[in-house]
Short mmCIF file of C-alpha atoms and ligand atoms in Angstrom, two decimals:
data_model
loop_
_atom_site.label_atom_id
_atom_site.label_comp_id
_atom_site.label_asym_id
_atom_site.label_seq_id
_atom_site.Cartn_x
_atom_site.Cartn_y
_atom_site.Cartn_z
CA UNK V 16 -141.21 -212.38 149.81
CA UNK V 17 -142.19 -209.25 147.99
CA UNK V 18 -145.68 -207.82 148.23
CA UNK V 19 -147.58 -205.27 146.19
CA UNK V 20 -147.35 -202.09 148.21
CA UNK V 21 -147.82 -199.37 145.64
CA UNK V 22 -151.61 -199.08 146.00
CA UNK V 23 -151.33 -198.05 149.60
CA UNK V 24 -148.57 -195.57 149.02
CA UNK V 25 -150.41 -193.77 146.24
CA UNK V 26 -152.82 -192.45 148.88
CA UNK V 27 -150.21 -190.06 150.20
CA UNK V 28 -150.33 -188.01 147.03
CA UNK V 29 -153.80 -186.76 147.84
CA UNK V 30 -152.47 -183.52 149.31
CA UNK V 31 -154.38 -183.44 152.54
CA UNK V 32 -152.76 -183.07 155.92
CA UNK V 33 -155.25 -185.44 157.56
CA UNK V 34 -154.34 -188.11 155.06
CA UNK V 35 -150.65 -187.70 155.76
CA UNK V 36 -151.04 -188.21 159.47
CA UNK V 37 -153.18 -191.27 158.79
CA UNK V 38 -150.30 -192.66 156.81
CA UNK V 39 -148.15 -192.29 159.89
CA UNK V 40 -150.47 -194.46 161.90
CA UNK V 41 -149.42 -197.49 159.90
CA UNK V 42 -147.70 -199.73 162.46
CA UNK V 43 -144.95 -200.57 159.96
CA UNK V 44 -143.93 -196.97 159.58
CA UNK V 45 -144.63 -195.48 163.00
CA UNK V 46 -142.11 -194.22 165.49
CA UNK V 47 -142.19 -197.43 167.48
CA UNK V 48 -140.65 -199.39 164.60
CA UNK V 49 -142.87 -202.36 165.28
CA UNK V 50 -143.52 -204.97 162.62
CA UNK V 51 -147.03 -205.58 161.27
CA UNK V 52 -147.49 -208.56 163.59
CA UNK V 53 -146.74 -206.29 166.55
CA UNK V 54 -143.31 -207.79 167.13
CA UNK V 55 -140.67 -205.19 167.94
CA UNK V 56 -137.83 -205.20 165.44
CA UNK V 57 -134.97 -207.10 166.99
CA UNK V 58 -131.96 -205.33 168.42
CA UNK V 59 -128.42 -206.61 168.12
CA UNK V 60 -128.64 -207.84 171.73
CA UNK V 61 -131.35 -210.36 170.90
CA UNK V 62 -129.36 -212.07 168.20
CA UNK V 63 -129.20 -215.78 168.31
CA UNK V 64 -126.01 -217.69 168.93
CA UNK V 65 -126.07 -218.77 165.29
CA UNK V 66 -126.19 -215.19 164.10
CA UNK V 67 -123.35 -214.15 166.36
CA UNK V 68 -121.38 -217.03 164.96
CA UNK V 69 -122.22 -215.70 161.53
CA UNK V 70 -120.93 -212.28 162.50
CA UNK V 71 -117.66 -213.84 163.51
CA UNK V 72 -117.63 -215.72 160.25
CA UNK V 73 -117.74 -212.37 158.47
CA UNK V 74 -114.80 -211.23 160.53
CA UNK V 75 -116.52 -209.10 163.19
CA UNK V 76 -116.55 -209.24 166.96
CA UNK V 77 -114.00 -210.02 169.58
CA UNK V 78 -112.58 -213.03 167.81
CA UNK V 79 -112.43 -211.49 164.37
CA UNK V 80 -110.62 -213.76 161.99
CA UNK V 81 -110.25 -213.97 158.26
CA UNK V 82 -113.35 -215.14 156.44
CA UNK V 83 -111.52 -217.57 154.20
CA UNK V 84 -110.11 -220.00 156.77
CA UNK V 85 -113.29 -219.96 158.85
CA UNK V 86 -115.48 -220.64 155.89
CA UNK V 87 -113.19 -223.44 154.83
CA UNK V 88 -113.35 -224.86 158.35
CA UNK V 89 -117.13 -224.70 158.55
CA UNK V 90 -117.36 -226.24 155.09
CA UNK V 91 -115.34 -229.27 156.03
CA UNK V 92 -117.04 -229.55 159.43
CA UNK V 93 -120.57 -229.87 158.14
CA UNK V 94 -119.90 -230.99 154.63
CA UNK V 95 -121.69 -228.05 152.97
CA UNK V 96 -120.61 -225.53 150.38
CA UNK V 97 -119.73 -221.97 151.41
CA UNK V 98 -122.78 -220.76 149.49
CA UNK V 99 -124.96 -223.34 151.27
CA UNK V 100 -123.81 -222.13 154.69
CA UNK V 101 -124.42 -218.51 153.79
CA UNK V 102 -127.87 -219.29 152.42
CA UNK V 103 -128.82 -221.12 155.59
CA UNK V 104 -127.79 -218.12 157.67
CA UNK V 105 -129.73 -215.71 155.47
CA UNK V 106 -132.90 -217.77 155.58
CA UNK V 107 -132.56 -218.24 159.34
CA UNK V 108 -133.87 -214.73 160.15
CA UNK V 109 -136.20 -214.49 157.14
CA UNK V 110 -139.22 -213.27 159.14
CA UNK V 111 -137.34 -210.34 160.51
CA UNK V 112 -136.00 -209.32 157.11
CA UNK V 113 -139.43 -209.73 155.54
CA UNK V 114 -140.71 -207.15 158.03
CA UNK V 115 -137.87 -204.84 157.02
CA UNK V 116 -138.63 -205.37 153.32
CA UNK V 117 -142.19 -204.25 153.95
CA UNK V 118 -140.91 -200.79 154.86
CA UNK V 119 -140.31 -200.08 151.17
CA UNK V 120 -142.63 -199.14 148.30
CA UNK V 121 -140.58 -200.58 145.46
CA UNK V 122 -142.21 -201.56 142.18
CA UNK V 123 -142.51 -205.34 142.37
CA UNK V 124 -142.15 -205.71 138.60
CA UNK V 125 -138.44 -205.23 139.14
CA UNK V 126 -135.70 -206.49 141.42
CA UNK V 127 -133.72 -203.43 142.40
CA UNK V 128 -130.05 -204.28 142.67
CA UNK V 129 -128.43 -200.99 141.74
CA UNK V 130 -128.54 -199.27 145.12
CA UNK V 131 -124.99 -198.13 144.47
CA UNK V 132 -126.59 -195.66 142.08
CA UNK V 133 -129.89 -194.93 143.86
CA UNK V 134 -131.65 -196.16 146.97
CA UNK V 135 -135.34 -195.94 147.78
CA UNK V 136 -137.04 -194.06 150.60
CA UNK V 137 -138.97 -196.27 153.02
CA UNK V 138 -142.65 -195.48 153.41
CA UNK V 139 -142.10 -193.84 156.81
CA UNK V 140 -139.56 -191.49 155.25
CA UNK V 141 -141.88 -190.66 152.35
CA UNK V 142 -144.71 -189.89 154.77
CA UNK V 143 -142.60 -187.61 156.91
CA UNK V 144 -141.24 -185.91 153.78
CA UNK V 145 -144.78 -185.33 152.46
CA UNK V 146 -145.93 -184.02 155.80
CA UNK V 147 -142.98 -181.64 156.10
CA UNK V 148 -143.39 -180.45 152.51
CA UNK V 149 -147.03 -179.72 153.22
CA UNK V 150 -146.17 -177.83 156.42
CA UNK V 151 -143.49 -175.84 154.59
CA UNK V 152 -145.99 -174.77 151.93
CA UNK V 153 -148.84 -174.20 154.38
CA UNK V 154 -146.78 -172.03 156.73
CA UNK V 155 -144.45 -170.50 154.13
CA UNK V 156 -141.40 -171.76 156.03
CA UNK V 157 -137.89 -170.70 155.11
CA UNK V 158 -134.82 -172.88 155.13
CA UNK V 159 -132.19 -170.74 156.81
CA UNK V 160 -130.05 -172.29 159.52
CA UNK V 161 -127.34 -174.82 160.16
CA UNK V 162 -129.62 -177.70 161.23
CA UNK V 163 -127.60 -178.32 164.40
CA UNK V 164 -130.65 -179.99 165.98
CA UNK V 165 -131.03 -182.45 163.11
CA UNK V 166 -127.33 -183.15 162.83
CA UNK V 167 -127.25 -183.97 166.52
CA UNK V 168 -129.83 -186.70 165.94
CA UNK V 169 -127.82 -188.37 163.20
CA UNK V 170 -124.22 -187.93 164.39
CA UNK V 171 -124.14 -190.67 167.09
CA UNK V 172 -125.04 -193.31 164.49
CA UNK V 173 -121.77 -192.39 162.75
CA UNK V 174 -119.63 -192.23 165.90
CA UNK V 175 -119.09 -188.45 165.82
CA UNK V 176 -120.41 -185.24 167.39
CA UNK V 177 -122.78 -182.91 165.56
CA UNK V 178 -119.97 -180.44 164.79
CA UNK V 179 -118.33 -183.24 162.79
CA UNK V 180 -121.34 -184.22 160.68
CA UNK V 181 -122.54 -181.92 157.90
CA UNK V 182 -125.46 -182.33 155.54
CA UNK V 183 -124.17 -181.98 151.99
CA UNK V 184 -126.21 -182.34 148.81
CA UNK V 185 -124.65 -185.66 147.83
CA UNK V 186 -121.26 -187.37 147.73
CA UNK V 187 -119.99 -185.16 144.92
CA UNK V 188 -120.85 -181.95 146.78
CA UNK V 189 -119.15 -183.34 149.91
CA UNK V 190 -116.03 -184.15 147.90
CA UNK V 191 -115.97 -180.57 146.55
CA UNK V 192 -116.33 -179.16 150.07
CA UNK V 193 -113.51 -181.40 151.28
CA UNK V 194 -110.97 -181.09 148.49
CA UNK V 195 -111.56 -177.49 147.44
CA UNK V 196 -111.70 -176.18 151.02
CA UNK V 197 -108.15 -177.29 151.85
CA UNK V 198 -105.41 -174.66 151.65
CA UNK V 199 -103.19 -176.23 148.98
CA UNK V 200 -99.83 -174.98 147.86
CA UNK V 201 -98.47 -175.43 144.32
CA UNK V 202 -96.61 -178.73 144.14
CA UNK V 203 -98.61 -180.45 146.88
CA UNK V 204 -99.20 -184.06 145.90
CA UNK V 205 -102.43 -185.96 146.49
CA UNK V 206 -102.04 -189.74 146.19
CA UNK V 207 -105.18 -191.47 144.95
CA UNK V 208 -106.19 -194.42 142.77
CA UNK V 209 -107.05 -195.12 139.15
CA UNK V 210 -110.55 -196.31 140.15
CA UNK V 211 -112.06 -193.07 141.45
CA UNK V 212 -115.49 -191.71 140.59
CA UNK V 213 -115.75 -188.37 138.80
CA UNK V 214 -117.43 -187.08 141.98
CA UNK V 215 -113.91 -187.11 143.46
CA UNK V 216 -111.89 -186.83 140.27
CA UNK V 217 -113.46 -183.53 139.23
CA UNK V 218 -112.59 -181.58 142.42
CA UNK V 219 -109.11 -183.13 142.15
CA UNK V 220 -108.81 -181.80 138.60
CA UNK V 221 -110.03 -178.37 139.73
CA UNK V 222 -107.49 -178.37 142.58
CA UNK V 223 -104.77 -179.30 140.08
CA UNK V 224 -105.64 -176.48 137.68
CA UNK V 225 -106.47 -173.87 140.25
CA UNK V 226 -103.92 -174.50 143.00
CA UNK V 227 -101.16 -176.38 141.20
CA UNK V 228 -101.75 -179.62 143.08
CA UNK V 229 -100.27 -182.78 141.57
CA UNK V 230 -102.25 -186.01 141.51
CA UNK V 231 -100.46 -189.36 141.69
CA UNK V 232 -102.55 -192.47 141.08
CA UNK V 233 -101.81 -195.99 142.23
CA UNK V 234 -103.13 -198.70 139.92
CA UNK V 235 -105.45 -201.00 141.86
CA UNK V 236 -105.27 -204.75 141.35
CA UNK V 237 -108.70 -206.39 141.10
CA UNK V 238 -110.21 -209.72 142.14
CA UNK V 239 -109.93 -212.04 145.08
CA UNK V 240 -106.15 -212.39 145.20
CA UNK V 241 -105.56 -209.31 147.33
CA UNK V 242 -105.50 -208.68 151.04
CA UNK V 243 -105.76 -205.39 152.90
CA UNK V 244 -101.95 -205.40 153.09
CA UNK V 245 -101.76 -205.32 149.27
CA UNK V 246 -103.48 -201.92 149.15
CA UNK V 247 -101.65 -200.58 152.20
CA UNK V 248 -98.27 -201.29 150.64
CA UNK V 249 -99.32 -199.85 147.28
CA UNK V 250 -100.09 -196.48 148.90
CA UNK V 251 -97.14 -196.61 151.26
CA UNK V 252 -94.64 -197.49 148.54
CA UNK V 253 -95.97 -194.79 146.22
CA UNK V 254 -95.66 -192.16 148.94
CA UNK V 255 -92.11 -193.25 149.78
CA UNK V 256 -91.19 -193.17 146.10
CA UNK V 257 -92.62 -189.64 145.70
CA UNK V 258 -90.79 -188.47 148.79
CA UNK V 259 -87.52 -189.89 147.47
CA UNK V 260 -88.10 -187.76 144.37
CA UNK V 261 -88.36 -184.72 146.64
CA UNK V 262 -92.13 -184.36 146.25
CA UNK V 263 -94.28 -182.88 149.01
CA UNK V 264 -97.03 -185.46 149.55
CA UNK V 265 -99.84 -183.80 151.49
CA UNK V 266 -102.93 -185.97 151.17
CA UNK V 267 -104.37 -189.37 150.36
CA UNK V 268 -107.78 -189.61 148.72
CA UNK V 269 -109.49 -192.92 148.01
CA UNK V 270 -112.89 -194.57 147.62
CA UNK V 271 -114.11 -197.08 150.16
CA UNK V 272 -115.51 -199.03 148.42
CA UNK V 273 -114.60 -198.22 144.84
CA UNK V 274 -117.74 -197.99 142.72
CA UNK V 275 -116.11 -199.95 139.93
CA UNK V 276 -115.26 -203.24 141.64
CA UNK V 277 -116.81 -202.86 145.11
CA UNK V 278 -113.39 -203.28 146.70
CA UNK V 279 -113.51 -201.85 150.21
CA UNK V 280 -110.18 -200.08 150.40
CA UNK V 281 -109.60 -200.61 154.13
CA UNK V 282 -109.99 -197.26 155.87
CA UNK V 283 -108.50 -198.26 159.23
CA UNK V 284 -105.42 -199.77 157.59
CA UNK V 285 -104.96 -196.89 155.17
CA UNK V 286 -105.25 -194.45 158.08
CA UNK V 287 -102.06 -196.01 159.46
CA UNK V 288 -100.30 -194.96 156.23
CA UNK V 289 -101.89 -191.51 156.51
CA UNK V 290 -100.61 -191.10 160.07
CA UNK V 291 -97.15 -192.50 159.36
CA UNK V 292 -96.70 -189.90 156.59
CA UNK V 293 -98.62 -187.11 158.38
CA UNK V 294 -101.14 -186.64 155.59
CA UNK V 295 -104.64 -185.25 155.13
CA UNK V 296 -107.14 -188.08 154.60
CA UNK V 297 -110.13 -187.78 152.27
CA UNK V 298 -112.45 -190.75 151.80
CA UNK V 299 -115.00 -190.95 149.01
CA UNK V 300 -117.48 -193.00 151.03
CA UNK V 301 -120.45 -192.63 148.65
CA UNK V 302 -121.69 -196.12 149.59
CA UNK V 303 -120.86 -196.16 153.28
CA UNK V 304 -123.85 -194.48 154.99
CA UNK V 305 -126.60 -197.06 155.28
CA UNK V 306 -124.38 -199.97 154.20
CA UNK V 307 -121.52 -200.06 156.71
CA UNK V 308 -121.71 -199.34 160.44
CA UNK V 309 -118.45 -197.44 160.68
CA UNK V 310 -117.44 -195.33 163.67
CA UNK V 311 -115.78 -192.32 162.08
CA UNK V 312 -114.54 -190.93 165.38
CA UNK V 313 -112.54 -194.13 165.80
CA UNK V 314 -111.37 -194.16 162.19
CA UNK V 315 -110.07 -190.59 162.44
CA UNK V 316 -110.18 -189.62 158.75
CA UNK V 317 -110.29 -185.89 158.03
CA UNK V 318 -113.16 -186.14 155.54
CA UNK V 319 -115.60 -188.88 154.59
CA UNK V 320 -118.13 -187.87 151.99
CA UNK V 321 -121.11 -190.21 151.73
CA UNK V 322 -124.48 -190.23 150.01
CA UNK V 323 -127.79 -189.90 151.86
CA UNK V 324 -129.74 -191.07 148.82
CA UNK V 325 -128.05 -194.42 148.13
CA UNK V 326 -127.81 -197.14 150.82
CA UNK V 327 -129.10 -194.77 153.52
CA UNK V 328 -132.33 -194.44 151.51
CA UNK V 329 -132.91 -190.75 152.20
CA UNK V 330 -134.20 -188.29 149.61
CA UNK V 331 -132.24 -187.29 146.52
CA UNK V 332 -129.94 -184.29 147.00
CA UNK V 333 -128.83 -185.43 150.44
CA UNK V 334 -125.36 -186.36 151.59
CA UNK V 335 -123.51 -186.92 154.85
CA UNK V 336 -120.10 -185.35 155.15
CA UNK V 337 -117.98 -186.30 158.16
CA UNK V 338 -115.29 -183.72 158.97
CA UNK V 339 -112.68 -184.19 161.67
CA UNK V 340 -113.04 -181.18 163.96
CA UNK V 341 -111.11 -182.09 167.10
CA UNK V 342 -108.12 -184.19 168.04
CA UNK V 343 -109.00 -187.71 169.07
CA UNK V 344 -106.66 -190.57 169.99
CA UNK V 345 -107.55 -192.19 166.65
CA UNK V 346 -105.74 -189.41 164.77
CA UNK V 347 -103.38 -187.15 166.71
CA UNK V 348 -102.31 -185.19 163.59
CA UNK V 349 -103.18 -181.46 163.51
CA UNK V 350 -106.44 -180.59 161.77
CA UNK V 351 -105.88 -179.51 158.16
CA UNK V 352 -106.23 -175.85 157.30
CA UNK V 353 -109.64 -175.80 155.68
CA UNK V 354 -112.04 -173.02 154.63
CA UNK V 355 -115.69 -173.21 153.58
CA UNK V 356 -116.10 -172.82 149.83
CA UNK V 357 -119.89 -172.79 149.66
CA UNK V 358 -121.92 -171.36 152.47
CA UNK V 359 -123.36 -168.49 154.44
CA UNK V 360 -121.72 -169.24 157.78
CA UNK V 361 -118.08 -168.45 158.24
CA UNK V 362 -116.07 -168.52 161.42
CA UNK V 363 -112.40 -167.65 161.22
CA UNK V 364 -111.51 -168.84 164.72
CA UNK V 365 -108.39 -171.01 164.39
CA UNK V 366 -109.13 -174.72 164.45
CA UNK V 367 -108.54 -176.55 167.70
CA UNK V 368 -105.29 -178.24 168.64
CA UNK V 369 -106.91 -180.40 171.31
CA UNK V 370 -110.00 -182.50 171.98
CA UNK V 371 -112.43 -179.59 172.17
CA UNK V 372 -113.75 -178.05 168.96
CA UNK V 373 -113.36 -174.29 168.59
CA UNK V 374 -116.24 -173.96 166.14
CA UNK V 375 -118.88 -176.03 164.39
CA UNK V 376 -117.13 -176.72 161.10
CA UNK V 377 -120.00 -178.90 159.88
CA UNK V 378 -122.39 -175.95 160.29
CA UNK V 379 -120.40 -174.02 157.70
CA UNK V 380 -121.09 -176.74 155.11
CA UNK V 381 -124.74 -177.29 155.99
CA UNK V 382 -125.63 -173.61 156.25
CA UNK V 383 -125.90 -172.20 152.74
CA UNK V 384 -128.77 -169.77 152.20
CA UNK V 385 -132.29 -171.11 152.35
CA UNK V 386 -132.30 -174.89 151.94
CA UNK V 387 -135.08 -177.47 151.68
CA UNK V 388 -135.46 -178.53 155.31
CA UNK V 389 -138.03 -181.31 154.65
CA UNK V 390 -135.32 -183.08 152.72
CA UNK V 391 -133.00 -183.07 155.73
CA UNK V 392 -135.80 -184.11 158.08
CA UNK V 393 -136.55 -187.05 155.80
CA UNK V 394 -132.86 -188.00 155.81
CA UNK V 395 -132.90 -187.89 159.61
CA UNK V 396 -135.95 -190.16 159.60
CA UNK V 397 -134.12 -192.66 157.40
CA UNK V 398 -131.12 -192.54 159.73
CA UNK V 399 -133.33 -193.08 162.76
CA UNK V 400 -134.86 -196.14 161.09
CA UNK V 401 -131.40 -197.54 160.43
CA UNK V 402 -130.32 -196.83 164.02
CA UNK V 403 -133.40 -198.59 165.37
CA UNK V 404 -132.87 -201.69 163.23
CA UNK V 405 -129.17 -201.59 164.12
CA UNK V 406 -126.51 -200.38 161.68
CA UNK V 407 -124.30 -203.37 162.39
CA UNK V 408 -127.17 -205.72 161.77
CA UNK V 409 -127.89 -204.06 158.42
CA UNK V 410 -124.22 -204.20 157.49
CA UNK V 411 -124.08 -207.90 158.32
CA UNK V 412 -127.17 -208.65 156.27
CA UNK V 413 -125.95 -206.68 153.26
CA UNK V 414 -122.51 -208.28 153.40
CA UNK V 415 -123.98 -211.74 153.90
CA UNK V 416 -126.20 -211.38 150.84
CA UNK V 417 -123.25 -210.13 148.86
CA UNK V 418 -121.05 -212.96 150.17
CA UNK V 419 -123.74 -215.43 149.11
CA UNK V 420 -123.91 -213.87 145.64
CA UNK V 421 -120.12 -213.99 145.35
CA UNK V 422 -120.04 -217.68 146.30
CA UNK V 423 -122.79 -218.48 143.78
CA UNK V 424 -120.81 -216.65 141.10
CA UNK V 425 -117.71 -218.65 142.04
CA UNK V 426 -119.68 -221.92 141.80
CA UNK V 427 -120.80 -221.16 138.23
CA UNK V 428 -118.20 -218.87 136.68
CA UNK V 429 -115.15 -219.58 138.84
CA UNK V 430 -113.34 -217.28 141.23
CA UNK V 431 -111.39 -215.56 138.45
CA UNK V 432 -114.65 -214.00 137.20
CA UNK V 433 -114.86 -211.86 140.36
CA UNK V 434 -113.52 -208.30 140.33
CA UNK V 435 -114.64 -207.90 143.97
CA UNK V 436 -112.58 -209.55 146.67
CA UNK V 437 -114.47 -212.06 148.81
CA UNK V 438 -112.07 -213.69 151.26
CA UNK V 439 -110.47 -210.82 153.19
CA UNK V 440 -113.24 -209.40 155.43
CA UNK V 441 -111.52 -206.02 155.42
CA UNK V 442 -112.05 -205.74 151.67
CA UNK V 443 -115.68 -206.76 151.28
CA UNK V 444 -118.66 -204.52 150.59
CA UNK V 445 -122.23 -205.11 149.44
CA UNK V 446 -121.21 -204.31 145.87
CA UNK V 447 -120.37 -207.33 143.75
CA UNK V 448 -118.64 -206.85 140.42
CA UNK V 449 -117.80 -209.69 138.04
CA UNK V 450 -117.31 -210.79 134.47
CA UNK V 451 -120.49 -212.60 133.38
CA UNK V 452 -119.32 -213.71 129.96
CA UNK V 453 -118.61 -217.29 128.92
CA UNK V 454 -115.80 -215.94 126.78
CA UNK V 455 -113.95 -213.81 129.36
CA UNK V 456 -112.57 -211.45 126.67
CA UNK V 457 -116.14 -210.27 125.93
CA UNK V 458 -116.00 -208.16 129.09
CA UNK V 459 -113.84 -205.72 127.13
CA UNK V 460 -116.69 -205.25 124.66
CA UNK V 461 -118.54 -202.26 126.05
CA UNK V 462 -121.61 -202.74 123.83
CA UNK V 463 -121.95 -206.37 124.86
CA UNK V 464 -121.70 -205.46 128.53
CA UNK V 465 -124.34 -202.72 128.09
CA UNK V 466 -126.55 -205.23 126.31
CA UNK V 467 -126.17 -207.71 129.17
CA UNK V 468 -127.36 -205.09 131.65
CA UNK V 469 -130.35 -204.04 129.48
CA UNK V 470 -131.43 -207.63 128.82
CA UNK V 471 -131.34 -208.46 132.52
CA UNK V 472 -133.95 -205.75 132.96
CA UNK V 473 -136.07 -206.34 129.87
CA UNK V 474 -136.03 -210.11 129.39
CA UNK V 475 -136.65 -211.43 132.88
CA UNK V 476 -139.58 -211.16 135.20
CA UNK V 477 -139.23 -209.44 137.53
CA UNK V 478 -136.55 -207.53 135.60
CA UNK V 479 -133.21 -207.11 137.34
CA UNK V 480 -131.93 -203.54 137.73
CA UNK V 481 -128.14 -203.85 137.80
CA UNK V 482 -125.37 -201.84 136.12
CA UNK V 483 -121.91 -202.06 134.64
CA UNK V 484 -118.81 -199.89 134.94
CA UNK V 485 -115.63 -199.65 132.90
CA UNK V 486 -112.25 -199.78 134.63
CA UNK V 487 -108.59 -200.42 134.03
CA UNK V 488 -107.25 -203.86 134.85
CA UNK V 489 -103.49 -204.14 135.23
CA UNK V 490 -102.04 -205.83 132.13
CA UNK V 491 -105.32 -205.85 130.16
CA UNK V 492 -105.32 -204.49 126.59
CA UNK V 493 -108.57 -202.55 127.13
CA UNK V 494 -110.95 -201.52 129.90
CA UNK V 495 -113.12 -204.20 131.46
CA UNK V 496 -116.85 -203.46 131.67
CA UNK V 497 -117.71 -205.56 134.69
CA UNK V 498 -121.30 -206.05 135.80
CA UNK V 499 -122.12 -204.71 139.27
CA UNK V 500 -124.84 -205.91 141.64
CA UNK V 501 -125.88 -204.17 144.88
CA UNK V 502 -127.55 -206.25 147.56
CA UNK V 503 -129.54 -204.38 150.18
CA UNK V 504 -132.40 -204.74 152.63
CA UNK V 505 -135.17 -205.50 150.16
CA UNK V 506 -133.39 -208.44 148.57
CA UNK V 507 -133.05 -211.93 150.00
CA UNK V 508 -131.40 -215.24 149.17
CA UNK V 509 -134.24 -216.16 146.77
CA UNK V 510 -133.67 -212.94 144.84
CA UNK V 511 -129.97 -213.74 144.62
CA UNK V 512 -130.79 -217.24 143.35
CA UNK V 513 -133.13 -215.85 140.69
CA UNK V 514 -130.55 -213.27 139.69
CA UNK V 515 -127.74 -215.82 139.38
CA UNK V 516 -129.93 -218.21 137.36
CA UNK V 517 -130.94 -215.39 135.01
CA UNK V 518 -127.36 -214.15 134.60
CA UNK V 519 -126.13 -217.67 133.90
CA UNK V 520 -128.85 -218.26 131.29
CA UNK V 521 -128.17 -214.91 129.66
CA UNK V 522 -124.42 -215.46 129.59
CA UNK V 523 -125.03 -218.78 127.78
CA UNK V 524 -127.41 -217.10 125.34
CA UNK V 525 -124.90 -214.34 124.59
CA UNK V 526 -121.93 -216.71 124.22
C1 PLP J 608 -117.53 -193.86 144.66
C2 PLP J 608 -118.54 -192.81 144.27
N1 PLP J 608 -118.27 -191.53 144.48
C3 PLP J 608 -119.13 -190.55 144.18
C4 PLP J 608 -120.34 -190.84 143.61
C5 PLP J 608 -121.29 -189.71 143.31
O1 PLP J 608 -122.37 -189.82 144.20
P1 PLP J 608 -123.45 -188.71 144.37
O2 PLP J 608 -124.46 -188.91 143.31
O3 PLP J 608 -124.00 -188.93 145.75
O4 PLP J 608 -122.78 -187.40 144.25
C6 PLP J 608 -120.69 -192.16 143.34
C7 PLP J 608 -121.97 -192.49 142.71
O5 PLP J 608 -122.31 -193.58 142.41
C8 PLP J 608 -119.76 -193.18 143.69
O6 PLP J 608 -120.04 -194.46 143.46
#
């Protein structure tokens, strides 16, 4: 399915404004979002019955039900394996996804399956970026301002208003804005997990040292044996326990999904715990923009810090920070007392107590001296592409590919090899983490796990770019270094098959 596309893209580096606008005339990358055969990219409305059925199978739509029982039912009804059913669904719309794959300029010598670390700008985004960079240099443009116009273009895709969507530099910067902007008091407790990224852990540590905040971590179980209720009760019980000890619990902070196992800690369910205990809610959503089609107005979390450069495929140094800035039915709690920590726009008007914002809180994050506006414009272009394809459609594709990968892993290694849940639709993401070793204990050997990842890149053609991550597993004598695979728009069922075959071969070789 992949095609050599680099030759064409190289043209854009001849710094010539005429050339750049020619690049924009490519029908694949133009505003109309029309595929090379002239066919308009499909909208959600034009989905086939089969695809809608597939959506339901993943737990979406009016009759959302658990994935497990439905998959079991469909398996027995047509006598196929779960993986077989998923593959058939993925292949069903192959033409459409091939047209989407052609938006990217990825090196075809590799199969890029580490989007959780870095995405890739589509050609249309690169062209716009180049054009805007050229204009900035040509006209000596400055970068002052709060980008309200650009934020207004992106915000509806995330279910919020422009005063609730800030451009940050990345997830980590958004987490610093969120955590370090809150007015903490010594002894305040933040409940979080033992599987957080340092992008969230570092501002937590700073808040602990600087403001006397205490951090309480719940230990996350891993694998397919959990349901959303497992994680809800872990947080709820910890908070109750802390309260019984007389502690002042003020906030919950968690990753959805965790970068270590790809477990989608269920935001909507955890928000019920947040509301029951009247807490501030901070979500490290590094992987959410561009992967999941969440409506943050409906979720009601106070902060969600996501990356613009991962699944959303915007430029590096871009992030999307959602900040609750008015009272909606989804979260009637008062807005937290929060102050900008990094910026050149400050408004000390008290925050609203009703449904109308008193000031643009997201402007205070975005507006910080002279910034690189082309970068934000390129991020907006990426978001517009995602909106035109359909965020829900992208989410379904990514989750379906990941579900297929998980089923293939189960077929060969067994379900116990999975660190990512697969059967509760509330817990799934497009990150798949598992133990690839024939001797399961080898996953605690960091060197061996690193070697597995390097050999997948060097010894196969095209090489597979994947990664590993170390994490605590309850009851294990040492950290597990699970292997993590990201499945996104430029991969398809054939890529997953090749990946699984290669990983199986390599695991045998390394046994
Ligand atoms: C859960 C999580 N949080 C934060 C980060 C940091 O992301 P960024 O590079 O956008 O700051 C990552 C990066 O992979 C992550 O996975």
